[in-house]
Coordinates of C-alpha atoms in Angstrom, one line a residue:
M29 CA 85.2 70.7 88.5
A30 CA 86.6 68.0 86.3
A31 CA 83.5 65.9 86.8
A32 CA 81.3 68.9 86.0
R33 CA 83.3 69.6 82.8
S34 CA 83.0 66.0 81.8
L35 CA 79.3 66.1 82.3
L36 CA 79.0 69.2 80.3
S37 CA 81.1 67.7 77.5
A38 CA 78.8 64.7 77.4
V39 CA 75.7 66.9 77.2
L40 CA 77.3 68.9 74.4
L41 CA 78.2 65.8 72.4
A42 CA 74.7 64.4 72.8
A43 CA 73.3 67.7 71.6
M44 CA 75.4 67.8 68.4
P45 CA 73.3 67.7 65.3
P46 CA 74.0 65.3 62.5
F47 CA 76.2 65.7 59.4
G48 CA 79.2 66.7 61.5
S49 CA 78.1 70.3 62.3
S50 CA 79.3 71.7 65.7
F51 CA 77.3 72.9 68.7
Y52 CA 78.3 75.8 70.9
L53 CA 76.8 77.7 73.7
P54 CA 74.9 80.9 72.7
G55 CA 77.3 83.9 72.3
L56 CA 80.4 81.7 72.7
A57 CA 80.9 80.4 69.2
P58 CA 84.4 80.9 67.8
V59 CA 85.0 83.2 64.9
N60 CA 87.4 82.3 62.2
F61 CA 89.7 85.0 60.7
C62 CA 91.8 85.0 57.6
Q63 CA 93.4 87.5 55.2
E64 CA 91.2 89.6 53.0
Q65 CA 91.9 87.8 49.7
E66 CA 91.0 84.5 51.3
S67 CA 87.9 85.5 53.2
V68 CA 85.4 84.7 50.5
N69 CA 86.6 81.2 49.7
H70 CA 87.0 80.1 53.3
K71 CA 84.0 81.9 54.8
C72 CA 86.0 83.7 57.4
K73 CA 86.4 87.4 58.5
S74 CA 89.3 89.6 57.6
D75 CA 88.2 92.7 59.6
I76 CA 89.0 92.7 63.3
E77 CA 86.8 95.0 65.3
L78 CA 87.9 96.6 68.6
F79 CA 85.2 97.6 71.0
V80 CA 85.5 100.0 74.0
N81 CA 83.8 99.5 77.3
R82 CA 83.2 101.8 80.3
L83 CA 86.2 103.3 82.1
D84 CA 86.5 102.6 85.9
S85 CA 88.9 103.1 88.8
V86 CA 89.7 101.3 92.0
E87 CA 90.0 104.7 93.7
S88 CA 86.4 105.8 92.6
V89 CA 83.0 104.1 92.7
L90 CA 81.8 106.0 89.6
P91 CA 82.5 104.4 86.2
Y92 CA 82.0 106.6 83.1
E93 CA 81.2 105.8 79.5
Y94 CA 83.9 106.0 76.9
T95 CA 82.1 109.0 75.3
A96 CA 82.3 111.0 78.6
F97 CA 86.0 111.4 77.8
D98 CA 87.4 113.4 74.8
F99 CA 88.9 110.4 73.1
C100 CA 88.7 109.3 69.4
Q101 CA 85.2 108.1 68.7
E102 CA 83.4 106.2 65.9
L103 CA 80.4 108.2 64.9
G104 CA 77.4 106.8 63.1
E105 CA 78.2 103.1 63.8
K106 CA 75.6 101.1 65.7
R107 CA 76.7 100.0 69.1
P108 CA 76.3 96.2 69.9
S109 CA 73.2 95.1 71.8
E110 CA 73.6 94.4 75.5
N111 CA 71.7 91.9 77.6
L112 CA 70.0 92.7 80.9
G113 CA 72.9 91.6 83.1
Q114 CA 75.3 93.8 81.2
V115 CA 73.1 96.9 81.6
L116 CA 72.6 96.2 85.3
F117 CA 76.3 95.8 85.8
G118 CA 76.9 99.1 84.0
E119 CA 78.7 97.8 81.0
R120 CA 78.5 100.2 78.0
I121 CA 80.2 98.6 75.0
E122 CA 80.6 100.9 71.9
P123 CA 82.5 100.6 68.6
S124 CA 85.9 102.2 68.3
P125 CA 87.8 103.9 65.5
Y126 CA 90.7 101.4 66.0
K127 CA 90.1 99.0 63.1
F128 CA 92.6 96.7 61.4
K129 CA 92.7 93.6 59.2
F130 CA 93.9 90.1 60.0
K131 CA 97.7 89.7 59.6
E132 CA 98.1 93.2 58.2
K133 CA 100.8 94.9 60.2
E134 CA 100.3 98.6 61.1
T135 CA 102.9 101.0 62.4
C136 CA 102.1 104.3 64.1
K137 CA 98.8 104.6 62.2
S138 CA 96.9 107.8 63.0
V139 CA 93.4 107.6 64.5
C140 CA 92.5 111.2 65.2
T141 CA 93.9 114.5 66.6
K142 CA 92.3 116.4 69.5
T143 CA 93.0 120.1 69.7
Y144 CA 92.5 122.1 72.9
D145 CA 92.4 125.8 73.1
L146 CA 93.2 126.7 76.7
K147 CA 91.4 130.0 76.3
D148 CA 88.2 128.1 75.6
P149 CA 86.4 127.1 78.9
K150 CA 84.9 124.0 77.4
H151 CA 88.3 122.8 76.1
K152 CA 89.9 123.5 79.5
Q153 CA 87.1 121.6 81.2
K154 CA 87.8 118.6 79.1
L155 CA 91.5 118.7 79.9
D156 CA 90.8 119.1 83.6
F157 CA 88.5 116.0 83.5
L158 CA 91.3 114.0 81.8
K159 CA 93.8 115.1 84.5
K160 CA 91.4 114.3 87.3
S161 CA 90.8 110.8 85.8
M162 CA 94.6 110.3 85.7
L163 CA 94.8 111.2 89.4
L164 CA 92.2 108.6 90.2
N165 CA 93.8 106.0 87.8
Y166 CA 90.8 105.5 85.5
Q167 CA 91.4 102.6 83.1
H168 CA 90.4 101.7 79.6
H169 CA 88.7 98.4 78.9
W170 CA 88.9 97.2 75.3
I171 CA 87.5 94.1 73.7
V172 CA 88.6 92.1 70.7
D173 CA 86.7 89.0 69.6
N174 CA 84.7 89.0 72.9
M175 CA 87.8 88.8 75.0
P176 CA 89.6 91.7 76.9
V177 CA 92.7 93.3 75.6
T178 CA 95.2 92.9 78.4
W179 CA 98.1 95.0 79.6
C180 CA 100.8 92.6 81.0
Y181 CA 103.6 93.9 83.2
E182 CA 105.9 92.6 85.9
V183 CA 105.0 92.8 89.6
E184 CA 106.8 91.5 92.7
D185 CA 109.1 88.5 92.5
N186 CA 109.3 88.9 88.7
Q187 CA 105.8 87.6 88.3
K188 CA 103.7 88.8 85.3
F189 CA 100.3 90.2 85.9
C190 CA 97.9 90.7 83.0
N191 CA 95.4 93.4 83.7
P192 CA 92.2 93.5 81.6
G193 CA 92.6 97.3 81.3
F194 CA 95.2 100.0 81.0
P195 CA 95.4 103.5 82.4
I196 CA 94.5 106.8 80.6
G197 CA 97.8 108.3 81.4
C198 CA 100.5 108.7 84.0
Y199 CA 100.8 111.4 86.7
I200 CA 104.3 112.3 88.0
T201 CA 104.0 113.7 91.6
K202 CA 105.7 116.7 92.9
D203 CA 108.4 114.4 94.4
G204 CA 109.2 113.1 90.9
H205 CA 107.7 109.6 91.4
P206 CA 104.9 108.1 89.3
K207 CA 101.6 107.8 91.2
D208 CA 100.7 104.4 89.8
A209 CA 102.2 101.8 87.5
C210 CA 103.6 104.0 84.7
V211 CA 105.6 103.2 81.6
I212 CA 107.1 106.7 81.1
S213 CA 110.8 106.7 80.7
S214 CA 112.5 108.2 83.8
E215 CA 114.6 110.6 81.7
F216 CA 111.5 112.5 80.8
H217 CA 110.1 112.7 84.3
E218 CA 109.0 116.2 85.3
H219 CA 107.5 117.0 88.6
D220 CA 103.7 117.5 88.9
T221 CA 103.1 116.5 85.3
F222 CA 100.4 114.7 83.4
Y223 CA 101.4 112.4 80.6
I224 CA 98.6 111.0 78.5
F225 CA 98.8 107.6 76.8
N226 CA 98.0 108.5 73.2
H227 CA 99.6 105.5 71.5
V228 CA 99.1 101.7 72.0
D229 CA 101.2 98.8 70.6
I230 CA 98.7 96.0 70.1
R231 CA 99.8 92.4 69.7
I232 CA 97.3 89.8 68.4
V233 CA 98.1 86.2 69.0
Y234 CA 96.3 83.5 66.9
H235 CA 96.5 79.9 66.0
I236 CA 95.6 78.2 62.7
V237 CA 92.5 76.0 62.9
E238 CA 93.3 72.3 62.2
N239 CA 91.9 71.0 58.8
E240 CA 90.6 74.5 58.1
A241 CA 93.8 76.4 57.1
P242 CA 94.3 79.3 56.4
S243 CA 91.5 80.1 58.9
A244 CA 92.7 81.2 62.3
R245 CA 91.2 82.0 65.7
L246 CA 92.4 84.7 68.0
V247 CA 93.7 83.4 71.4
A248 CA 95.1 86.6 73.0
A249 CA 95.1 90.3 72.5
K250 CA 97.8 92.3 74.4
L251 CA 98.8 95.9 74.3
E252 CA 101.4 98.3 75.8
P253 CA 100.3 101.9 76.3
K254 CA 102.8 104.6 75.4
S255 CA 103.0 108.4 75.3
F256 CA 104.5 110.4 72.4
K257 CA 104.6 114.0 71.6
H258 CA 104.3 113.9 67.8
T259 CA 106.2 116.7 66.2
N260 CA 104.0 116.4 63.1
V261 CA 100.5 115.3 64.0
D262 CA 99.6 114.8 60.3
K263 CA 102.4 112.3 59.8
P264 CA 103.2 110.8 63.2
D265 CA 106.4 108.9 63.7
C266 CA 105.9 107.6 67.3
S267 CA 109.1 108.9 68.6
G268 CA 110.3 111.6 70.9
P269 CA 109.4 112.7 74.4
P270 CA 106.0 111.8 76.0
M271 CA 102.9 113.9 75.5
D272 CA 102.5 116.4 78.4
I273 CA 99.0 118.0 78.8
S274 CA 99.7 119.9 82.0
N275 CA 102.0 122.7 80.7
E276 CA 100.5 125.6 78.8
L277 CA 102.1 126.4 75.5
T278 CA 103.0 129.9 74.3
D279 CA 100.1 130.0 71.9
G280 CA 97.7 128.3 74.3
I281 CA 97.1 125.4 72.0
I282 CA 97.6 121.7 72.8
K283 CA 97.3 119.0 70.1
V284 CA 97.1 115.4 71.1
A285 CA 97.5 112.9 68.2
Y286 CA 96.2 109.3 68.9
T287 CA 98.0 106.5 67.1
Y288 CA 98.3 102.7 67.3
S289 CA 100.5 99.9 66.0
V290 CA 99.4 96.3 65.3
T291 CA 101.4 93.1 65.0
F292 CA 100.3 89.5 64.7
E293 CA 101.9 86.4 66.2
E294 CA 101.1 82.7 65.7
N295 CA 101.0 80.4 68.7
K296 CA 100.4 76.7 68.2
D297 CA 100.2 75.9 71.9
I298 CA 97.3 78.0 73.0
K299 CA 93.9 76.7 71.9
W300 CA 90.7 78.7 71.5
A301 CA 89.0 77.0 74.4
S302 CA 91.8 77.9 76.9
R303 CA 92.4 81.5 75.7
W304 CA 91.2 83.0 79.0
D305 CA 93.6 81.0 81.1
Y306 CA 96.4 83.5 81.1
I307 CA 94.0 86.2 82.3
L308 CA 92.4 84.1 85.0
E309 CA 95.8 82.8 86.3
S310 CA 96.4 86.4 87.5
M311 CA 93.4 86.2 89.8
P312 CA 93.3 84.9 93.4
H313 CA 95.4 81.7 94.0
T314 CA 93.7 78.3 94.3
H315 CA 95.5 77.3 97.5
I316 CA 93.9 80.2 99.3
Q317 CA 90.5 78.9 98.2
W318 CA 91.3 75.5 99.5
F319 CA 92.3 77.0 102.8
S320 CA 88.8 78.7 102.9
I321 CA 87.2 75.3 102.2
M322 CA 89.1 73.6 105.0
N323 CA 88.3 76.4 107.4
S324 CA 84.6 76.0 106.6
L325 CA 84.7 72.2 106.9
V326 CA 86.3 72.5 110.4
I327 CA 83.4 74.7 111.5
V328 CA 80.8 72.3 110.0
L329 CA 82.4 69.3 111.7
F330 CA 82.5 71.2 115.0
L331 CA 78.8 72.1 114.8
S332 CA 77.9 68.6 113.5
G333 CA 79.6 67.1 116.5
M334 CA 77.7 69.3 118.9
V335 CA 74.4 68.5 117.2
A336 CA 75.1 64.8 117.2
M337 CA 76.0 64.9 120.9
I338 CA 72.7 66.6 121.7
M339 CA 70.8 64.1 119.7
L340 CA 72.5 61.0 121.0
R341 CA 72.9 61.9 124.7
T342 CA 69.9 64.1 125.5
L343 CA 67.1 63.3 123.1
H344 CA 67.9 59.6 122.9
K345 CA 68.0 59.4 126.7
D346 CA 64.6 61.0 127.1
I347 CA 63.0 58.9 124.3
A348 CA 64.4 55.7 125.8
R349 CA 63.0 56.7 129.2
Y350 CA 59.6 57.3 127.8
N351 CA 59.6 53.9 126.0
Q352 CA 60.5 52.1 129.2
M353 CA 57.5 53.5 131.2
D354 CA 55.0 50.7 132.0
S355 CA 52.6 52.0 134.5
T356 CA 50.0 54.7 133.9
E357 CA 51.1 56.6 137.0
D358 CA 54.6 56.9 135.5
A359 CA 53.2 58.0 132.2
Q360 CA 51.4 60.9 133.9
E361 CA 54.7 62.2 135.3
E362 CA 56.3 64.7 132.9
F363 CA 60.0 65.3 132.7
G364 CA 62.6 66.4 130.2
W365 CA 61.3 67.8 126.9
K366 CA 57.7 66.9 127.9
L367 CA 57.7 69.8 130.4
V368 CA 57.5 72.3 127.6
H369 CA 55.9 70.3 124.8
G370 CA 52.6 72.3 125.1
D371 CA 54.4 75.6 124.3
I372 CA 56.8 74.5 121.5
F373 CA 54.5 75.1 118.6
R374 CA 52.8 78.2 119.8
P375 CA 52.3 80.7 116.9
P376 CA 54.9 83.5 117.1
R377 CA 53.8 87.1 117.8
K378 CA 55.1 88.3 114.4
G379 CA 53.8 85.4 112.4
M380 CA 53.0 87.5 109.4
L381 CA 56.5 88.9 109.0
L382 CA 58.1 85.5 109.7
S383 CA 56.1 83.8 107.0
V384 CA 56.8 86.6 104.5
F385 CA 60.5 86.4 105.2
L386 CA 60.4 82.6 104.9
G387 CA 58.8 82.9 101.5
S388 CA 61.3 85.5 100.2
G389 CA 64.2 83.5 101.7
T390 CA 63.0 80.3 99.8
Q391 CA 62.9 82.3 96.6
I392 CA 66.5 83.6 97.1
L393 CA 67.8 80.2 98.2
I394 CA 66.5 78.4 95.1
M395 CA 67.7 81.2 92.9
T396 CA 71.2 81.1 94.3
F397 CA 71.4 77.3 94.2
V398 CA 70.4 77.1 90.5
T399 CA 72.5 80.1 89.4
L400 CA 75.7 78.6 91.0
F401 CA 74.9 75.2 89.6
F402 CA 74.8 76.5 86.1
A403 CA 77.9 78.6 86.7
C404 CA 79.8 75.5 87.8
L405 CA 78.9 73.8 84.5
G406 CA 80.4 76.8 82.6
F407 CA 77.2 78.3 81.2
L408 CA 77.8 81.5 83.1
S409 CA 81.5 82.0 82.4
P410 CA 83.1 85.5 82.2
A411 CA 83.2 85.0 78.4
N412 CA 79.4 85.1 78.3
R413 CA 79.1 88.7 79.4
G414 CA 76.2 89.6 81.7
A415 CA 74.9 86.0 81.7
L416 CA 75.3 85.6 85.5
M417 CA 73.2 88.6 86.4
T418 CA 70.6 87.9 83.7
C419 CA 70.2 84.3 85.0
A420 CA 69.8 85.4 88.6
V421 CA 67.2 88.1 87.7
V422 CA 65.2 85.8 85.5
L423 CA 65.2 83.0 88.1
W424 CA 64.1 85.3 90.8
V425 CA 61.2 86.5 88.7
L426 CA 60.1 82.9 87.9
L427 CA 60.4 81.7 91.5
G428 CA 57.6 83.8 92.8
T429 CA 55.4 80.7 93.0
P430 CA 57.5 78.9 95.7
A431 CA 57.7 82.2 97.6
G432 CA 54.0 82.6 97.8
F433 CA 53.4 78.9 98.5
V434 CA 55.8 78.8 101.5
A435 CA 54.6 82.1 102.9
A436 CA 51.0 81.0 102.7
R437 CA 51.6 77.5 104.2
F438 CA 53.4 78.8 107.2
Y439 CA 51.0 81.7 107.7
K440 CA 48.1 79.3 107.7
S441 CA 49.9 77.0 110.1
F442 CA 50.3 80.0 112.5
G443 CA 46.5 80.5 112.5
G444 CA 46.6 83.7 110.4
E445 CA 43.5 84.8 108.6
K446 CA 44.6 87.9 106.7
W447 CA 45.6 86.1 103.6
K448 CA 45.4 89.1 101.3
T449 CA 47.9 91.0 103.4
N450 CA 50.2 88.0 103.5
V451 CA 50.3 87.7 99.7
L452 CA 50.8 91.4 99.1
L453 CA 53.7 91.6 101.7
T454 CA 55.3 88.5 100.1
A455 CA 55.1 90.0 96.7
F456 CA 56.1 93.6 97.6
L457 CA 57.9 93.9 101.0
C458 CA 61.4 92.5 100.3
P459 CA 61.5 93.3 96.6
G460 CA 60.2 96.7 97.3
I461 CA 63.0 97.5 99.9
V462 CA 65.6 96.3 97.4
F463 CA 64.1 98.2 94.5
A464 CA 63.8 101.4 96.6
D465 CA 67.4 101.2 97.6
F466 CA 68.4 100.5 94.0
F467 CA 66.4 103.4 92.7
I468 CA 67.9 105.9 95.2
M469 CA 71.4 104.8 94.3
N470 CA 70.5 105.0 90.6
L471 CA 69.4 108.6 91.1
I472 CA 72.7 109.5 92.7
L473 CA 74.6 107.8 89.9
W474 CA 72.5 109.5 87.3
G475 CA 73.1 112.9 88.9
E476 CA 76.9 112.2 88.8
G477 CA 76.7 111.3 85.1
S478 CA 78.1 107.8 85.7
S479 CA 77.7 104.9 83.3
A480 CA 76.5 102.7 86.2
A481 CA 73.2 104.6 86.2
I482 CA 70.5 102.3 84.8
P483 CA 68.6 103.8 81.8
F484 CA 65.0 104.6 82.3
G485 CA 63.9 101.9 79.8
T486 CA 65.7 99.2 81.8
L487 CA 64.0 100.4 85.0
V488 CA 60.7 100.0 83.2
A489 CA 61.7 96.6 82.0
V490 CA 62.6 95.5 85.6
L491 CA 59.4 96.8 87.0
A492 CA 57.5 95.0 84.2
L493 CA 59.2 91.7 85.1
W494 CA 58.3 92.3 88.8
F495 CA 54.7 93.4 88.4
C496 CA 53.7 91.3 85.3
I497 CA 55.4 88.0 86.1
S498 CA 56.7 87.7 89.7
V499 CA 53.6 89.2 91.4
P500 CA 51.1 87.0 89.5
L501 CA 53.2 83.9 90.2
T502 CA 53.4 84.8 93.9
F503 CA 49.6 85.0 94.0
I504 CA 49.3 81.6 92.2
G505 CA 51.7 80.0 94.8
A506 CA 49.8 81.6 97.7
Y507 CA 46.5 80.2 96.3
F508 CA 47.8 76.7 96.3
G509 CA 49.4 77.2 99.7
F510 CA 46.2 78.4 101.4
K511 CA 44.2 75.7 99.6
K512 CA 46.2 72.9 101.3
N513 CA 45.5 72.0 104.9
A514 CA 47.6 73.6 107.7
I515 CA 50.7 71.8 108.8
E516 CA 49.8 69.5 111.7
H517 CA 51.9 69.7 114.8
P518 CA 52.8 66.4 116.6
V519 CA 51.5 67.8 120.0
R520 CA 48.7 70.1 121.0
T521 CA 49.5 73.6 122.2
N522 CA 48.3 74.7 125.6
Q523 CA 45.6 77.4 125.6
I524 CA 47.3 79.3 128.4
P525 CA 50.9 80.2 127.5
R526 CA 53.5 79.4 130.1
Q527 CA 55.3 82.4 131.7
I528 CA 58.6 83.2 129.9
P529 CA 61.5 82.9 132.4
E530 CA 64.3 85.4 132.8
Q531 CA 66.7 84.8 130.0
S532 CA 70.3 83.8 130.5
F533 CA 73.0 86.0 128.9
Y534 CA 73.6 83.7 125.9
T535 CA 69.8 83.3 125.2
K536 CA 69.1 87.1 124.9
P537 CA 68.5 88.5 121.5
L538 CA 71.8 90.3 120.9
P539 CA 74.2 87.4 121.9
G540 CA 71.9 85.1 120.0
I541 CA 72.3 87.2 116.9
I542 CA 76.0 87.3 117.3
M543 CA 76.4 83.6 117.8
G544 CA 73.9 82.8 115.0
G545 CA 75.8 85.0 112.6
I546 CA 79.5 84.6 113.4
L547 CA 79.6 80.9 112.7
P548 CA 78.1 81.1 109.1
F549 CA 80.2 84.2 108.5
G550 CA 83.3 82.3 109.5
C551 CA 82.5 79.8 106.7
I552 CA 82.2 82.3 103.9
F553 CA 84.3 85.3 104.8
I554 CA 87.3 84.3 102.5
Q555 CA 85.0 83.7 99.6
L556 CA 83.1 86.9 100.4
F557 CA 86.4 88.8 100.4
F558 CA 87.2 87.5 96.9
I559 CA 83.7 88.4 95.6
L560 CA 83.8 91.9 97.0
N561 CA 87.4 92.4 95.9
S562 CA 86.4 91.4 92.3
I563 CA 83.5 93.9 92.4
W564 CA 85.3 96.8 93.9
S565 CA 88.6 96.2 92.0
H566 CA 86.7 95.6 88.7
Q567 CA 88.2 92.1 88.3
M568 CA 86.6 88.9 87.1
Y569 CA 85.4 86.3 89.5
Y570 CA 85.3 82.8 88.0
M571 CA 85.8 80.3 90.9
F572 CA 82.2 79.2 91.0
G573 CA 83.1 75.6 91.9
F574 CA 84.6 76.8 95.2
L575 CA 81.7 79.2 95.7
F576 CA 79.1 76.5 95.2
L577 CA 80.8 74.2 97.7
V578 CA 81.0 77.0 100.2
F579 CA 77.3 77.8 99.6
I580 CA 76.4 74.2 100.5
I581 CA 78.6 74.4 103.6
L582 CA 76.9 77.7 104.5
V583 CA 73.4 76.1 104.3
I584 CA 74.5 73.3 106.6
T585 CA 76.1 75.7 109.0
C586 CA 73.0 77.9 109.3
S587 CA 70.8 74.8 109.9
E588 CA 73.1 73.4 112.6
A589 CA 73.5 76.8 114.3
T590 CA 69.7 77.1 114.3
I591 CA 69.3 73.7 116.0
L592 CA 71.9 74.6 118.7
L593 CA 70.3 78.0 119.5
C594 CA 66.8 76.4 119.7
Y595 CA 68.3 73.7 122.0
F596 CA 69.8 76.4 124.3
H597 CA 66.5 78.2 124.6
L598 CA 64.6 75.0 125.4
C599 CA 67.1 74.0 128.0
A600 CA 66.7 77.4 129.7
E601 CA 62.9 76.9 129.6
I602 CA 63.2 73.4 131.1
R603 CA 65.4 74.5 133.9
Y604 CA 62.9 77.3 134.8
V605 CA 60.0 74.8 134.8
L606 CA 61.9 72.4 137.0
L607 CA 62.8 75.2 139.4
Q608 CA 59.1 76.2 139.7
M609 CA 58.1 72.6 140.4
K610 CA 60.7 72.3 143.2
R611 CA 59.3 75.4 144.8
I612 CA 55.8 74.0 144.7

């Protein structure tokens, strides 16, 4: 990782334009802030905008947009544009009514007041939705200066965990215990009660830019959610008991006043380039990742030893024996691998499907390699929202040419003549299955009103990328693939196929599938756990250096497992041929 960062720094330095101006990655340029009276002279911003993202929960697979809840909203302001990756991941960033100026302290400032008439079915439905969301522990996700606003609290062993989100509220169970991490004072606990967090204490940490004072850059944004039952919603004082939305009042009216406080703190130690460190340090520990790497390397060394033993002892012995034959009579005698050489390169029964899968696999392999390579260099960091998914989709679309070329080359080598069918299957079979599954899940999410549902316009854009770019490139690759001569095999194939012997237990399809899958899975299961955990727990995955190394190990493991399984099948064939020869 250090070498990769050094290489990236060298590239950035080389790319810097003259006259001392700086160069930054797109979307990652720092923003300078200063007080309002200094903003004109120093070309910096005084207004700090707070954006809200979708709300999600670990206990539910359905995220919802901020507007699906009855919170304070900013009407009439244009929402920021989102790239393809953000839309596919279900991010829905919107402006919020929480607005403040740099270094201007605010105390218990009112945002809005929501009134619920319990006799009105619509109002009661909104309250019920809020209560259900509290039960499922749905969490806010706020953004300031393109970085998440975090809620930091202590966990086991007095360690501090910074969560890039905070809950809607706190539910006290019938036993009097909070369901999840709550910050409601125990003296106000009532059984079977819902307390909504209608107040946040926001703390903005900044550092002054060297040689550009008084300009500053934001390096952290933290908050603490609280609940207050404001006695006077017009002039809130942020004191008193927490806001309970579960008990019906005598007049049937519940008023929830949303407020916030803002403080600013200077920190000279944290630099803008390392402002994500305190968030990422709360993610999976590095020593577990190294354990995963060592586990994968042990499997690779074991397989490499077996393959080397086969190559050195068996193949080398046969080749040396062939080279030592002097007489023609000895040359006519076949033994070892020569007993089955006439059937090794016989075209498979499902050559069409095999060639199509080889082409699609090549496309995915190159896409994964290039995406992880750029991620290791830092171009696809979590700060560049949606860049990872956007890069993967664009690369997959542009790699239709190698897919068509590989599929056509292998299909022609298998003696296939239905080239049109081969090209169409390469372009539509695997992508069609993925898109059909994606479309069905999208219909379910759309029916549930979830923000994870992809808009119709995005679906049309994805289809346009597929049909207008990927499919033509696949046809171009197939054209050049069929134009080249077929792959020549080192030996001729017998016209009459040899009888297939009865297979041993370990050469049958099911045990072969298990053996061929469990070894590669053993190399990646720890990384796979962290990836799936980051997806389902709505955390950020950033250890692309480890992931890239594990990906290389996975490719080596799959190759060596394939060699071993082919060797076992050939050995079983040779034993069968020798047995038949002895009987004759």
